[in-house]
Short mmCIF file of C-alpha atoms and ligand atoms in Angstrom, two decimals:
data_model
loop_
_atom_site.label_atom_id
_atom_site.label_comp_id
_atom_site.label_asym_id
_atom_site.label_seq_id
_atom_site.Cartn_x
_atom_site.Cartn_y
_atom_site.Cartn_z
CA UNK V 175 20.37 29.31 -0.95
CA UNK V 176 23.24 29.38 1.07
CA UNK V 177 24.50 26.49 3.10
CA UNK V 178 20.95 25.15 3.92
CA UNK V 179 21.00 22.53 6.84
CA UNK V 180 18.47 20.27 5.27
CA UNK V 181 18.28 19.16 1.49
CA UNK V 182 14.86 16.99 0.70
CA UNK V 183 15.25 15.57 -3.18
CA UNK V 184 11.53 15.45 -4.38
CA UNK V 185 8.48 17.24 -3.81
CA UNK V 186 5.97 14.69 -3.50
CA UNK V 187 3.78 14.28 -0.34
CA UNK V 188 6.42 12.95 1.32
CA UNK V 189 9.13 14.89 -0.19
CA UNK V 190 7.96 17.71 1.26
CA UNK V 191 6.54 16.15 4.49
CA UNK V 192 9.84 15.54 5.50
CA UNK V 193 10.89 19.08 4.28
CA UNK V 194 7.69 20.57 6.49
CA UNK V 195 9.11 18.85 9.73
CA UNK V 196 12.54 20.00 9.86
CA UNK V 197 12.47 23.37 8.51
CA UNK V 198 8.85 23.48 11.30
CA UNK V 199 12.79 22.24 13.80
CA UNK V 200 13.82 25.04 13.47
CA UNK V 201 16.12 24.17 10.06
CA UNK V 202 17.09 25.71 6.74
CA UNK V 203 15.44 23.17 3.84
CA UNK V 204 16.17 22.91 0.19
CA UNK V 205 14.55 21.24 -2.14
CA UNK V 206 15.17 19.98 -5.13
CA UNK V 207 12.12 18.90 -7.53
CA UNK V 208 13.15 17.55 -11.06
CA UNK V 209 9.76 18.20 -12.60
CA UNK V 210 9.27 22.64 -13.24
CA UNK V 211 6.10 22.20 -11.05
CA UNK V 212 6.23 20.77 -7.18
CA UNK V 213 3.96 17.88 -6.08
CA UNK V 214 5.17 14.68 -7.20
CA UNK V 215 2.03 12.33 -7.57
CA UNK V 216 -0.36 14.69 -6.46
CA UNK V 217 -0.74 17.57 -9.15
CA UNK V 218 -3.37 18.31 -10.65
CA UNK V 219 -3.71 19.49 -14.31
CA UNK V 220 -6.49 20.23 -18.13
CA UNK V 221 -5.30 16.91 -19.48
CA UNK V 222 -8.04 16.73 -21.87
CA UNK V 223 -9.64 20.22 -23.14
CA UNK V 224 -9.69 24.42 -21.42
CA UNK V 225 -11.81 24.83 -18.12
CA UNK V 226 -11.10 19.99 -16.96
CA UNK V 227 -9.39 20.65 -14.31
CA UNK V 228 -7.84 16.16 -13.86
CA UNK V 229 -5.54 14.44 -11.10
CA UNK V 230 -2.57 13.23 -13.46
CA UNK V 231 -2.36 10.97 -9.95
CA UNK V 232 -4.22 10.88 -7.03
CA UNK V 233 -7.37 11.99 -6.54
CA UNK V 234 -9.22 9.98 -3.35
CA UNK V 235 -8.01 11.06 -0.28
CA UNK V 236 -8.68 8.68 2.20
CA UNK V 237 -5.28 8.49 3.57
CA UNK V 238 -4.81 12.20 4.06
CA UNK V 239 -7.30 12.20 6.08
CA UNK V 240 -6.09 10.06 8.35
CA UNK V 241 -3.04 11.04 8.78
CA UNK V 242 -1.25 12.89 11.97
CA UNK V 243 0.45 14.07 9.60
CA UNK V 244 -1.87 16.57 6.85
CA UNK V 245 -3.76 16.66 10.96
CA UNK V 246 -0.77 19.13 12.10
CA UNK V 247 -1.61 21.16 8.96
CA UNK V 248 -4.30 23.64 9.20
CA UNK V 249 -5.83 22.95 5.90
CA UNK V 250 -8.42 25.00 6.17
CA UNK V 251 -6.85 28.19 6.51
CA UNK V 252 -5.12 27.72 3.23
CA UNK V 253 -8.42 26.69 1.71
CA UNK V 254 -8.26 23.63 1.05
CA UNK V 255 -11.57 21.59 1.36
CA UNK V 256 -11.72 17.95 1.66
CA UNK V 257 -15.56 16.79 0.00
CA UNK V 258 -16.62 13.39 0.71
CA UNK V 259 -19.16 11.99 -1.41
CA UNK V 260 -22.02 10.48 0.11
CA UNK V 261 -20.95 6.51 -1.87
CA UNK V 262 -17.71 6.44 -0.14
CA UNK V 263 -17.16 3.57 -3.41
CA UNK V 264 -20.24 0.88 -5.12
CA UNK V 265 -18.38 -1.96 -7.68
CA UNK V 266 -21.77 -2.19 -9.69
CA UNK V 267 -22.48 -6.40 -11.50
CA UNK V 268 -24.45 -6.70 -14.50
CA UNK V 269 -27.79 -7.17 -13.83
CA UNK V 270 -27.80 -3.55 -12.79
CA UNK V 271 -27.13 -4.43 -8.82
CA UNK V 272 -24.30 -3.20 -7.13
CA UNK V 273 -22.76 -3.13 -3.51
CA UNK V 274 -22.38 -0.14 -1.93
CA UNK V 275 -20.37 1.77 0.91
CA UNK V 276 -21.87 4.62 2.76
CA UNK V 277 -22.18 5.75 6.28
CA UNK V 278 -22.32 3.96 9.57
CA UNK V 279 -21.51 0.09 9.40
CA UNK V 280 -25.25 -0.51 9.94
CA UNK V 281 -26.37 1.72 6.65
CA UNK V 282 -23.82 -0.42 4.00
CA UNK V 283 -24.72 -3.59 6.27
CA UNK V 284 -28.86 -2.55 5.57
CA UNK V 285 -28.16 -3.36 1.96
CA UNK V 286 -26.14 -6.24 2.05
CA UNK V 287 -29.13 -8.52 2.62
CA UNK V 288 -28.05 -12.20 3.32
CA UNK V 289 -24.67 -10.18 4.34
CA UNK V 290 -26.01 -8.18 6.95
CA UNK V 291 -24.43 -9.55 10.06
CA UNK V 292 -21.46 -10.54 8.64
CA UNK V 293 -19.90 -7.47 6.98
CA UNK V 294 -21.08 -6.04 10.07
CA UNK V 295 -20.08 -8.54 12.39
CA UNK V 296 -16.61 -8.00 10.51
CA UNK V 297 -16.35 -4.89 9.87
CA UNK V 298 -17.27 -3.02 13.56
CA UNK V 299 -15.14 -4.00 15.93
CA UNK V 300 -12.98 -2.70 13.05
CA UNK V 301 -15.00 1.02 13.25
CA UNK V 302 -14.81 0.85 16.50
CA UNK V 303 -11.18 0.71 17.01
CA UNK V 304 -10.79 2.94 14.07
CA UNK V 305 -7.61 5.32 15.54
CA UNK V 306 -5.22 2.62 17.18
CA UNK V 307 -5.73 0.40 13.84
CA UNK V 308 -4.69 3.93 11.61
CA UNK V 309 -2.32 4.91 13.89
CA UNK V 310 -0.74 0.89 13.52
CA UNK V 311 -1.14 1.32 9.32
CA UNK V 312 0.56 4.47 9.37
CA UNK V 313 3.05 3.95 11.54
CA UNK V 314 6.69 1.24 10.90
CA UNK V 315 6.05 -2.10 12.47
CA UNK V 316 8.29 -1.53 15.05
CA UNK V 317 5.79 1.36 16.80
CA UNK V 318 4.76 -0.97 19.65
CA UNK V 319 0.85 -0.55 19.16
CA UNK V 320 -1.15 1.75 21.34
CA UNK V 321 -4.02 -0.83 21.80
CA UNK V 322 -2.14 -4.04 21.37
CA UNK V 323 -5.54 -6.01 21.26
CA UNK V 324 -7.23 -4.40 18.60
CA UNK V 325 -4.10 -4.17 16.14
CA UNK V 326 -3.47 -8.21 16.70
CA UNK V 327 -6.95 -8.75 15.78
CA UNK V 328 -6.84 -6.79 12.60
CA UNK V 329 -3.19 -8.24 11.55
CA UNK V 330 -4.79 -11.65 12.46
CA UNK V 331 -7.66 -10.95 9.95
CA UNK V 332 -5.16 -8.90 8.14
CA UNK V 333 -3.15 -11.38 7.81
CA UNK V 334 -4.90 -12.83 5.80
CA UNK V 335 -5.18 -13.13 1.45
CA UNK V 336 -8.25 -11.93 0.35
CA UNK V 337 -9.76 -14.54 -1.14
CA UNK V 338 -9.97 -16.33 2.36
CA UNK V 339 -11.64 -13.42 4.34
CA UNK V 340 -13.61 -12.32 1.70
CA UNK V 341 -15.53 -16.12 2.63
CA UNK V 342 -16.85 -14.79 5.87
CA UNK V 343 -19.10 -13.14 2.82
CA UNK V 344 -22.01 -15.07 1.13
CA UNK V 345 -23.41 -12.52 -1.12
CA UNK V 346 -21.64 -11.18 -4.23
CA UNK V 347 -22.25 -7.42 -3.28
CA UNK V 348 -20.40 -8.00 -0.57
CA UNK V 349 -17.64 -9.53 -1.34
CA UNK V 350 -16.93 -7.94 -4.63
CA UNK V 351 -16.50 -5.02 -3.00
CA UNK V 352 -13.84 -6.24 -0.53
CA UNK V 353 -12.42 -8.05 -3.84
CA UNK V 354 -11.77 -4.56 -5.29
CA UNK V 355 -10.59 -2.40 -1.48
CA UNK V 356 -8.39 -5.54 -0.99
CA UNK V 357 -6.72 -4.09 -5.27
CA UNK V 358 -5.37 -1.39 -3.85
CA UNK V 359 -2.71 -4.15 -2.95
CA UNK V 360 -2.13 -4.30 -6.86
CA UNK V 361 -1.12 -7.18 -5.43
CA UNK V 362 -2.72 -11.02 -5.69
CA UNK V 363 -5.85 -10.99 -4.27
CA UNK V 364 -4.46 -14.83 -2.93
CA UNK V 365 -1.51 -13.52 -1.89
CA UNK V 366 -0.24 -12.14 2.30
CA UNK V 367 -2.28 -9.12 3.46
CA UNK V 368 -4.42 -8.08 0.28
CA UNK V 369 -7.30 -9.40 3.82
CA UNK V 370 -5.34 -5.77 5.43
CA UNK V 371 -5.93 -3.55 1.60
CA UNK V 372 -9.58 -5.05 2.03
CA UNK V 373 -10.49 -4.05 6.05
CA UNK V 374 -8.40 -0.98 6.08
CA UNK V 375 -9.87 1.10 3.17
CA UNK V 376 -13.27 -0.50 4.12
CA UNK V 377 -12.84 0.82 7.42
CA UNK V 378 -11.55 3.77 6.44
CA UNK V 379 -15.08 4.35 3.69
CA UNK V 380 -17.01 4.47 7.43
CA UNK V 381 -14.87 6.76 9.01
CA UNK V 382 -12.88 9.45 7.46
CA UNK V 383 -14.86 8.53 3.84
CA UNK V 384 -12.92 8.92 0.76
CA UNK V 385 -13.35 12.77 -0.38
CA UNK V 386 -11.99 14.52 -2.79
CA UNK V 387 -10.22 18.08 -2.64
CA UNK V 388 -12.34 20.92 -4.21
CA UNK V 389 -10.39 22.03 -7.34
CA UNK V 390 -7.91 19.17 -7.59
CA UNK V 391 -5.64 17.38 -5.57
CA UNK V 392 -2.53 19.70 -6.22
CA UNK V 393 -4.15 22.02 -3.62
CA UNK V 394 -3.37 19.65 -1.24
CA UNK V 395 0.46 20.09 -2.25
CA UNK V 396 -0.43 23.72 -2.20
CA UNK V 397 -0.97 24.26 0.83
CA UNK V 398 2.44 22.37 2.20
CA UNK V 399 4.87 24.37 -1.45
CA UNK V 400 3.40 27.29 1.71
CA UNK V 401 3.71 26.19 4.63
CA UNK V 402 8.21 25.57 3.49
CA UNK V 403 8.11 28.41 2.18
CA UNK V 404 6.67 30.70 5.03
CA UNK V 405 9.83 28.86 7.58
CA UNK V 406 11.98 30.27 4.94
CA UNK V 407 12.46 26.93 3.04
CA UNK V 408 13.03 27.18 -0.69
CA UNK V 409 11.60 24.81 -3.39
CA UNK V 410 14.04 24.64 -6.11
CA UNK V 411 12.13 23.50 -9.83
CA UNK V 412 13.40 21.51 -12.68
CA UNK V 413 15.83 20.36 -10.86
CA UNK V 414 17.59 16.72 -11.69
CA UNK V 415 19.84 15.36 -9.06
CA UNK V 416 21.87 12.38 -10.85
CA UNK V 417 24.27 11.86 -8.42
CA UNK V 418 24.17 12.55 -4.56
CA UNK V 419 27.54 14.90 -4.37
CA UNK V 420 26.54 17.36 -7.36
CA UNK V 421 24.00 18.83 -3.55
CA UNK V 422 24.83 21.38 -2.02
CA UNK V 423 26.36 20.60 1.84
CA UNK V 424 23.97 19.49 4.42
CA UNK V 425 23.33 17.39 7.95
CA UNK V 426 21.09 16.09 6.34
CA UNK V 427 19.50 15.10 3.24
CA UNK V 428 16.03 13.62 2.74
CA UNK V 429 15.31 11.92 -0.50
CA UNK V 430 11.72 10.97 -1.81
CA UNK V 431 13.02 8.52 -4.74
CA UNK V 432 12.96 4.64 -4.94
CA UNK V 433 15.74 2.08 -3.90
CA UNK V 434 16.59 1.64 -7.66
CA UNK V 435 17.46 5.69 -7.62
CA UNK V 436 19.36 5.49 -5.29
CA UNK V 437 21.56 3.36 -5.81
CA UNK V 438 22.24 5.53 -8.91
CA UNK V 439 22.65 8.40 -7.16
CA UNK V 440 25.61 7.06 -3.79
CA UNK V 441 27.68 5.82 -7.04
CA UNK V 442 29.86 3.37 -5.65
CA UNK V 443 28.90 4.64 -1.37
CA UNK V 444 27.08 2.53 -0.12
CA UNK V 445 28.58 -0.42 1.71
CA UNK V 446 28.06 -3.81 -0.98
CA UNK V 447 25.50 -5.65 1.61
CA UNK V 448 23.12 -2.76 1.52
CA UNK V 449 23.82 -1.79 -2.36
CA UNK V 450 23.12 -5.97 -2.80
CA UNK V 451 19.40 -5.59 -0.04
CA UNK V 452 17.84 -2.89 -2.15
CA UNK V 453 18.62 -4.67 -5.82
CA UNK V 454 16.53 -7.34 -4.39
CA UNK V 455 13.58 -4.23 -3.60
CA UNK V 456 11.31 -5.68 -5.62
CA UNK V 457 8.60 -2.87 -7.55
CA UNK V 458 4.81 -4.15 -8.17
CA UNK V 459 2.75 -3.86 -11.44
CA UNK V 460 2.20 -0.93 -13.14
CA UNK V 461 -1.27 1.01 -14.24
CA UNK V 462 -2.27 1.97 -17.12
CA UNK V 463 -4.37 5.29 -17.11
CA UNK V 464 -7.21 7.39 -18.88
CA UNK V 465 -8.93 10.55 -17.84
CA UNK V 466 -12.14 11.17 -19.95
CA UNK V 467 -13.89 15.93 -20.54
CA UNK V 468 -16.98 14.02 -20.75
CA UNK V 469 -20.81 15.99 -20.93
CA UNK V 470 -22.22 14.90 -18.60
CA UNK V 471 -22.25 12.95 -15.19
CA UNK V 472 -21.25 8.77 -16.20
CA UNK V 473 -25.16 7.67 -16.89
CA UNK V 474 -24.80 4.45 -13.87
CA UNK V 475 -27.32 1.55 -14.35
CA UNK V 476 -27.05 1.30 -10.80
CA UNK V 477 -27.96 4.72 -8.59
CA UNK V 478 -25.97 3.90 -6.39
CA UNK V 479 -22.76 3.94 -8.78
CA UNK V 480 -24.11 7.39 -9.47
CA UNK V 481 -23.62 8.85 -6.39
CA UNK V 482 -20.48 7.70 -4.84
CA UNK V 483 -16.73 8.97 -5.46
CA UNK V 484 -15.09 5.50 -6.45
CA UNK V 485 -16.66 3.05 -8.79
CA UNK V 486 -14.60 -0.48 -8.64
CA UNK V 487 -15.71 -1.72 -12.32
CA UNK V 488 -15.31 -5.35 -12.58
CA UNK V 489 -17.81 -7.29 -11.81
CA UNK V 490 -17.61 -10.63 -8.90
CA UNK V 491 -15.28 -11.30 -6.83
CA UNK V 492 -14.32 -14.12 -9.46
CA UNK V 493 -13.15 -11.56 -12.08
CA UNK V 494 -11.28 -9.07 -9.29
CA UNK V 495 -9.04 -11.75 -9.20
CA UNK V 496 -9.04 -13.33 -11.83
CA UNK V 497 -7.12 -9.86 -12.97
CA UNK V 498 -5.26 -8.73 -10.77
CA UNK V 499 -3.56 -13.24 -11.25
CA UNK V 500 -3.24 -12.17 -14.98
CA UNK V 501 -1.34 -8.82 -14.08
CA UNK V 502 0.96 -10.44 -11.31
CA UNK V 503 1.71 -13.33 -14.11
CA UNK V 504 2.21 -10.50 -16.34
CA UNK V 505 -0.62 -10.64 -18.85
CA UNK V 506 -2.76 -7.99 -19.66
CA UNK V 507 -6.64 -8.75 -19.12
CA UNK V 508 -8.82 -8.28 -21.38
CA UNK V 509 -12.33 -7.48 -18.83
CA UNK V 510 -9.30 -5.37 -16.67
CA UNK V 511 -10.40 -4.30 -13.29
CA UNK V 512 -10.94 -0.98 -12.65
CA UNK V 513 -11.16 1.87 -10.43
CA UNK V 514 -12.75 5.44 -11.48
CA UNK V 515 -13.11 8.47 -9.22
CA UNK V 516 -15.32 10.71 -10.12
CA UNK V 517 -15.22 14.15 -8.75
CA UNK V 518 -17.27 16.24 -10.28
CA UNK V 519 -20.01 13.91 -7.83
CA UNK V 520 -19.54 16.23 -4.88
CA UNK V 521 -17.05 18.22 -6.02
CA UNK V 522 -18.44 20.88 -9.73
CA UNK V 523 -15.32 22.85 -9.90
CA UNK V 524 -13.54 20.46 -11.32
CA UNK V 525 -15.31 20.58 -15.79
CA UNK V 526 -17.50 23.81 -16.34
CA UNK V 527 -20.50 23.93 -16.13
CA UNK V 528 -22.64 20.21 -16.26
CA UNK V 529 -19.66 18.89 -18.03
CA UNK V 530 -17.87 16.39 -15.67
CA UNK V 531 -14.16 14.89 -15.99
CA UNK V 532 -13.65 11.50 -14.82
CA UNK V 533 -10.45 9.38 -13.80
CA UNK V 534 -9.59 5.45 -14.55
CA UNK V 535 -7.28 3.34 -13.81
CA UNK V 536 -6.62 -0.28 -13.84
CA UNK V 537 -3.36 -2.78 -13.03
CA UNK V 538 -0.93 -3.91 -15.43
CA UNK V 539 2.22 -5.70 -15.48
CA UNK V 540 5.20 -4.01 -14.92
CA UNK V 541 6.88 -2.14 -18.54
CA UNK V 542 3.90 -1.92 -19.47
CA UNK V 543 3.55 0.42 -22.68
CA UNK V 544 -0.02 -0.88 -23.17
CA UNK V 545 -2.76 1.52 -24.08
CA UNK V 546 -5.65 0.62 -22.11
CA UNK V 547 -8.21 2.75 -22.91
CA UNK V 548 -10.41 0.47 -25.06
CA UNK V 549 -10.98 -1.85 -22.46
CA UNK V 550 -11.44 0.47 -19.82
CA UNK V 551 -13.91 2.44 -21.15
CA UNK V 552 -15.70 -1.11 -22.39
CA UNK V 553 -15.63 -2.44 -19.31
CA UNK V 554 -17.61 0.52 -18.12
CA UNK V 555 -19.71 0.43 -20.85
CA UNK V 556 -20.19 -2.50 -19.41
CA UNK V 557 -22.14 -1.27 -16.71
CA UNK V 558 -23.29 2.20 -17.66
CA UNK V 559 -24.44 2.07 -21.12
CA UNK V 560 -24.29 4.74 -23.05
CA UNK V 561 -21.12 6.12 -22.12
CA UNK V 562 -18.86 6.45 -25.37
CA UNK V 563 -21.12 8.28 -26.06
CA UNK V 564 -19.91 11.25 -23.72
CA UNK V 565 -16.69 11.42 -23.95
CA UNK V 566 -15.63 14.59 -25.12
CA UNK V 567 -12.39 13.85 -25.57
CA UNK V 568 -9.86 11.05 -23.74
CA UNK V 569 -5.86 11.57 -22.79
CA UNK V 570 -3.89 8.87 -22.25
CA UNK V 571 -0.74 7.28 -19.67
CA UNK V 572 0.33 3.88 -20.05
CA UNK V 573 2.60 2.61 -17.19
CA UNK V 574 5.85 4.24 -19.72
CA UNK V 575 4.31 7.55 -19.68
CA UNK V 576 4.63 7.27 -15.73
CA UNK V 577 7.78 5.98 -15.27
CA UNK V 578 9.18 9.00 -17.77
CA UNK V 579 6.99 11.41 -16.05
CA UNK V 580 8.34 10.60 -12.41
CA UNK V 581 10.81 8.21 -11.69
CA UNK V 582 9.90 6.98 -8.55
CA UNK V 583 7.44 5.43 -9.96
CA UNK V 584 9.45 1.93 -12.00
CA UNK V 585 7.91 0.31 -14.48
CA UNK V 586 4.15 2.18 -13.76
CA UNK V 587 3.61 1.26 -9.82
CA UNK V 588 2.49 3.70 -8.20
CA UNK V 589 3.10 2.16 -4.95
CA UNK V 590 7.11 2.76 -5.46
CA UNK V 591 7.44 -1.24 -4.21
CA UNK V 592 5.49 -4.40 -4.03
CA UNK V 593 2.93 -4.98 -0.75
CA UNK V 594 4.41 -8.19 -0.22
CA UNK V 595 4.88 -9.60 3.07
CA UNK V 596 8.45 -9.46 3.44
CA UNK V 597 8.53 -5.63 2.18
CA UNK V 598 5.80 -4.77 4.56
CA UNK V 599 8.23 -6.52 7.06
CA UNK V 600 11.25 -4.96 5.56
CA UNK V 601 9.97 -1.12 3.27
CA UNK V 602 12.98 -1.14 1.08
CA UNK V 603 15.57 -3.76 3.40
CA UNK V 604 14.53 -5.46 7.33
CA UNK V 605 17.01 -3.18 9.14
CA UNK V 606 15.03 -1.43 12.49
CA UNK V 607 15.20 2.22 11.33
CA UNK V 608 14.53 1.80 8.02
CA UNK V 609 14.21 5.71 6.86
CA UNK V 610 17.97 5.51 8.22
CA UNK V 611 20.89 5.06 4.49
CA UNK V 612 24.06 3.51 5.21
CA UNK V 613 25.17 6.86 4.50
CA UNK V 614 26.05 9.03 7.50
CA UNK V 615 22.99 12.14 7.21
CA UNK V 616 20.75 10.46 4.41
CA UNK V 617 18.01 9.10 4.42
CA UNK V 618 15.07 7.40 2.73
CA UNK V 619 11.69 9.49 2.93
CA UNK V 620 9.23 8.13 -0.31
CA UNK V 621 6.60 5.50 -0.89
CA UNK V 622 10.15 2.42 -0.46
CA UNK V 623 9.80 2.78 3.65
CA UNK V 624 7.11 2.55 5.90
CA UNK V 625 3.97 2.59 5.70
CA UNK V 626 4.19 2.62 1.59
CA UNK V 627 1.98 4.01 -1.10
CA UNK V 628 -0.72 6.53 -0.77
CA UNK V 629 -0.58 10.10 -0.34
CA UNK V 630 -0.34 10.52 3.77
CA UNK V 631 2.91 12.13 4.05
CA UNK V 632 4.08 9.73 7.10
CA UNK V 633 7.46 8.63 5.77
CA UNK V 634 8.39 11.50 5.17
CA UNK V 635 7.43 12.78 8.98
CA UNK V 636 8.93 9.33 10.56
CA UNK V 637 12.25 9.93 8.75
CA UNK V 638 12.53 13.71 9.60
CA UNK V 639 12.62 13.02 13.48
CA UNK V 640 15.00 10.01 12.49
CA UNK V 641 17.12 13.06 11.21
CA UNK V 642 16.00 14.80 13.52
CA UNK V 643 16.55 12.81 16.29
CA UNK V 644 20.34 11.67 14.96
CA UNK V 645 21.13 15.72 14.52
CA UNK V 646 20.28 15.42 18.59
CA UNK V 647 17.40 17.72 17.74
CA UNK V 648 14.29 17.52 20.19
CA UNK V 649 11.02 15.97 18.25
CA UNK V 650 8.26 18.48 20.06
CA UNK V 651 5.30 15.62 20.75
CA UNK V 652 3.15 17.99 19.15
CA UNK V 653 5.10 16.75 15.59
CA UNK V 654 2.64 13.26 15.80
CA UNK V 655 1.69 10.95 15.27
CA UNK V 656 -0.99 11.50 17.19
CA UNK V 657 -3.84 9.67 15.06
CA UNK V 658 -7.30 11.26 15.55
CA UNK V 659 -9.58 10.33 12.71
CA UNK V 660 -12.74 11.73 12.07
CA UNK V 661 -16.16 9.99 11.75
CA UNK V 662 -18.25 11.26 9.29
CA UNK V 663 -20.34 8.07 8.13
CA UNK V 664 -20.45 7.01 12.06
CA UNK V 665 -23.21 8.63 12.80
C1 FAD P 951 -2.27 7.31 -11.01
C2 FAD P 951 -1.74 7.64 -10.05
C3 FAD P 951 -3.64 7.25 -9.24
C4 FAD P 951 -2.58 7.59 -7.93
N1 FAD P 951 -4.50 7.36 -6.67
C5 FAD P 951 -4.19 7.45 -5.67
C6 FAD P 951 -4.67 8.25 -4.97
O1 FAD P 951 -6.23 7.99 -5.16
N2 FAD P 951 -4.48 8.60 -2.99
C7 FAD P 951 -3.54 7.86 -2.76
O2 FAD P 951 -3.44 8.61 -1.06
N3 FAD P 951 -2.35 7.85 -3.42
C8 FAD P 951 -2.60 7.12 -4.93
N4 FAD P 951 -1.40 7.12 -5.66
C9 FAD P 951 -0.23 7.02 -5.05
C10 FAD P 951 0.61 8.53 -4.71
O3 FAD P 951 0.01 9.51 -5.17
C11 FAD P 951 1.78 8.35 -4.05
O4 FAD P 951 1.95 7.32 -3.45
C12 FAD P 951 2.17 9.54 -3.62
O5 FAD P 951 3.14 10.38 -4.31
C13 FAD P 951 3.95 8.81 -2.48
O6 FAD P 951 4.35 10.52 -2.13
P1 FAD P 951 6.45 10.62 -1.99
O7 FAD P 951 6.47 11.88 -2.02
O8 FAD P 951 6.36 9.42 -1.66
O9 FAD P 951 6.36 10.18 -3.84
P2 FAD P 951 6.56 11.46 -5.51
O10 FAD P 951 4.74 11.36 -5.50
O11 FAD P 951 5.90 9.97 -6.42
O12 FAD P 951 7.39 12.10 -4.88
C14 FAD P 951 8.50 11.72 -5.57
C15 FAD P 951 9.34 13.58 -6.20
O13 FAD P 951 10.28 13.36 -6.79
C16 FAD P 951 10.98 13.47 -7.84
N5 FAD P 951 11.97 13.29 -7.92
C17 FAD P 951 12.89 11.71 -7.99
N6 FAD P 951 13.52 11.13 -7.89
C18 FAD P 951 14.29 12.58 -8.32
C19 FAD P 951 15.17 13.48 -8.74
N7 FAD P 951 16.29 12.71 -9.32
N8 FAD P 951 15.79 14.03 -8.48
C20 FAD P 951 14.79 15.40 -8.74
N9 FAD P 951 13.39 15.29 -8.19
C21 FAD P 951 13.32 13.88 -7.91
C22 FAD P 951 9.66 13.68 -8.69
O14 FAD P 951 9.44 14.04 -10.16
C23 FAD P 951 8.42 13.22 -7.76
O15 FAD P 951 8.26 14.49 -8.00
C24 FAD P 951 -1.70 7.49 -7.67
C25 FAD P 951 -0.36 7.26 -7.61
C26 FAD P 951 -0.78 7.50 -9.92
C27 FAD P 951 1.05 7.28 -10.06
#
């Protein structure tokens, strides 16, 4: 493309969201992607055997369903279907018991015995106010919330560590459910804000559900890429951008990369103060992931686990908390906390008839090259005796493999930066607008900016809106962000 108006580096969900937002504003957009296929953390591939489609990174998409950016796309017109498992998440315990979140708060509470009332008290106000809460969590912190009282109530509760919030629940099932959801923060559960992760993911389980994409997450990217190219944009693959000065001249440059990469790409062009601040940016722990081809479903002991799209495998809150504390202290847990997704529960197209794919990872210290597959399989076997006999093939990626696969996963950190309190207030640095860099016309649009990791495209949308405003291009009001949370589970 001769003389693009806007250049985007990186074609992850945020890079493509930025590209599409710029293209919708009438700009000629060129995207440079280092890998041979677009998509970043949203790709699908036959990692094990022919006919088995595995999500290489993201698999479960409550954030995409809640995202105003994705709501601005007619996904159905692109043939993309989000399939919502009946049980969003289950959390097995020894002895065949399990906590499970499905449908409404009342339905879930009904299975929590002595915790029924406490769970309702905790979750009902949040589910009632889900729209303003989702809008707030997917926006930069400086945005004024639509419903300040609901936002403040969520903010105050969410500031608490998950271990403190869990005191409101008493059964092992209720406490384990909260611990599992909070562990998506990849932080020790005694850290502030881990409560917010737990509450947000449980709230989404009751509103959007925790869906998977029929056929695989890559279909979300195919839809995004089709929209970008339909508006005249171009996506150039197999092109790693080492330095900003190798890019064509453009009115705006949006970078779907993390602070460490920006420092390298900018050379000495960034002011010393900003460089120092970017060097202080903290990355989180890594993950070790396993994809399995199975000759049937996982033989979970507990029935709810068999219907769940996601299963959190570790045991009690105390066990989950110990694992996350170990990882943060640089230790590999013997019995790790494992996040398991079983897309075939709702999507048989992922594998040949009767066969299943299984997706799972555990947290590990940053930069780890330890293969955790045996420990992960032992944890699954603990709650699903006979699991190992179902394995046809497996593919393993350590944390260092992830960084080699995508340089945005520094040390294997899949969230492009730790979810600390400081980095929630200032991500990647403390400034009024965190997308703008000190280089005129250069913006960050990755998960290292608000609202952080996950497939929602909102970092890209907000960064592109900043760039458009700087170019004095009016941002159409229907460009979002407007939140309208669907309520499949709330009936
Ligand atoms: C194992 C795993 C499981 C996950 N599970 C989920 C999940 O279930 N649900 C969810 O919502 N999220 C999940 N995530 C997180 C999610 O994938 C990321 O938060 C999301 O993809 C971030 O989007 P992004 O566009 O900011 O960056 P990325 O998706 O990381 O994309 C960045 C892109 O930029 C390219 N790039 C980087 N540097 C350069 C360069 N110098 N030149 C050219 N190209 C470059 C990379 O190749 C990549 O394609 C998971 C991630 C992993 C790894």
